[in-house]
Amino acid sequence: MTEETPGFEEKPDVPSGATPDDAEPKAAAPSEEEAAAPAGDTDPTVGLTAQLDQARMALSERTADLQRLQAEY
C-alpha cells in the first residue's frame, strides 16, 4: 500500500478530455524563452561569454594539473 503525502493535492498533467491532436500544436511551437537567437546576433554578451568560456577552460586545465600533481605526491 502506498502512503499519500498529507496536504498534497494531486492535479493531472493532462486534462481528462484531452486528445493527442490537442497536444501537437503546443508541442510544435517553441515558447519565447526557447526560441533561438537570430543568426546575426550582435549582443555584447556574446563576446563576454566567449571570454568566460576561455577562462573556465584555463581554470579546468589548471585544476586537472593540480589534481594530477596531488595524486603523485
Short mmCIF file of C-alpha atoms in Angstrom, two decimals:
data_model
loop_
_atom_site.label_atom_id
_atom_site.label_comp_id
_atom_site.label_asym_id
_atom_site.label_seq_id
_atom_site.Cartn_x
_atom_site.Cartn_y
_atom_site.Cartn_z
CA MET A 1 0.00 0.00 0.00
CA THR A 2 1.35 3.43 -0.92
CA GLU A 3 1.27 6.27 1.57
CA GLU A 4 -0.14 9.58 0.44
CA THR A 5 1.61 12.78 1.44
CA PRO A 6 -0.82 14.70 3.65
CA GLY A 7 -1.90 18.06 2.29
CA PHE A 8 -0.72 17.34 -1.24
CA GLU A 9 -3.43 17.83 -3.83
CA GLU A 10 -2.83 15.82 -6.96
CA LYS A 11 -3.60 17.54 -10.23
CA PRO A 12 -3.40 15.68 -13.52
CA ASP A 13 -0.78 16.86 -16.01
CA VAL A 14 -3.24 16.44 -18.85
CA PRO A 15 -6.94 17.38 -18.78
CA SER A 16 -9.24 14.37 -18.74
CA GLY A 17 -10.80 15.17 -22.14
CA ALA A 18 -7.52 15.83 -23.96
CA THR A 19 -6.73 14.09 -27.23
CA PRO A 20 -3.36 13.66 -28.99
CA ASP A 21 -4.47 16.27 -31.53
CA ASP A 22 -4.69 18.87 -28.75
CA ALA A 23 -1.03 18.38 -27.84
CA GLU A 24 0.51 18.67 -31.31
CA PRO A 25 0.26 22.45 -31.90
CA LYS A 26 1.52 23.26 -28.42
CA ALA A 27 4.46 20.88 -28.70
CA ALA A 28 5.47 22.13 -32.14
CA ALA A 29 5.54 25.84 -31.28
CA PRO A 30 8.52 26.91 -29.11
CA SER A 31 7.90 29.48 -26.41
CA GLU A 32 9.63 32.87 -26.47
CA GLU A 33 12.17 31.61 -23.94
CA GLU A 34 13.01 28.55 -26.06
CA ALA A 35 13.25 30.39 -29.37
CA ALA A 36 16.72 30.51 -30.91
CA ALA A 37 18.62 33.77 -31.13
CA PRO A 38 18.81 35.43 -34.55
CA ALA A 39 21.78 34.44 -36.72
CA GLY A 40 23.24 37.97 -36.77
CA ASP A 41 23.18 38.37 -33.00
CA THR A 42 25.33 41.39 -32.12
CA ASP A 43 24.58 41.20 -28.42
CA PRO A 44 27.63 42.34 -26.39
CA THR A 45 27.25 39.36 -24.09
CA VAL A 46 28.41 37.05 -26.89
CA GLY A 47 31.99 38.33 -26.61
CA LEU A 48 31.87 38.22 -22.83
CA THR A 49 30.56 34.66 -22.94
CA ALA A 50 33.47 33.64 -25.17
CA GLN A 51 35.95 35.21 -22.74
CA LEU A 52 34.27 33.48 -19.83
CA ASP A 53 34.45 30.14 -21.62
CA GLN A 54 38.19 30.65 -22.23
CA ALA A 55 38.76 31.48 -18.56
CA ARG A 56 36.77 28.43 -17.48
CA MET A 57 38.75 26.19 -19.81
CA ALA A 58 42.08 27.51 -18.50
CA LEU A 59 40.88 27.06 -14.92
CA SER A 60 39.76 23.49 -15.55
CA GLU A 61 43.14 22.67 -17.14
CA ARG A 62 44.99 24.08 -14.13
CA THR A 63 42.68 22.23 -11.76
CA ALA A 64 43.35 18.96 -13.59
CA ASP A 65 47.12 19.62 -13.39
CA LEU A 66 46.87 20.36 -9.67
CA GLN A 67 44.86 17.20 -9.02
CA ARG A 68 47.35 15.13 -11.01
CA LEU A 69 50.27 16.57 -9.03
CA GLN A 70 48.49 16.00 -5.72
CA ALA A 71 47.84 12.39 -6.69
CA GLU A 72 51.53 11.85 -7.48
CA TYR A 73 52.83 13.20 -4.17
#
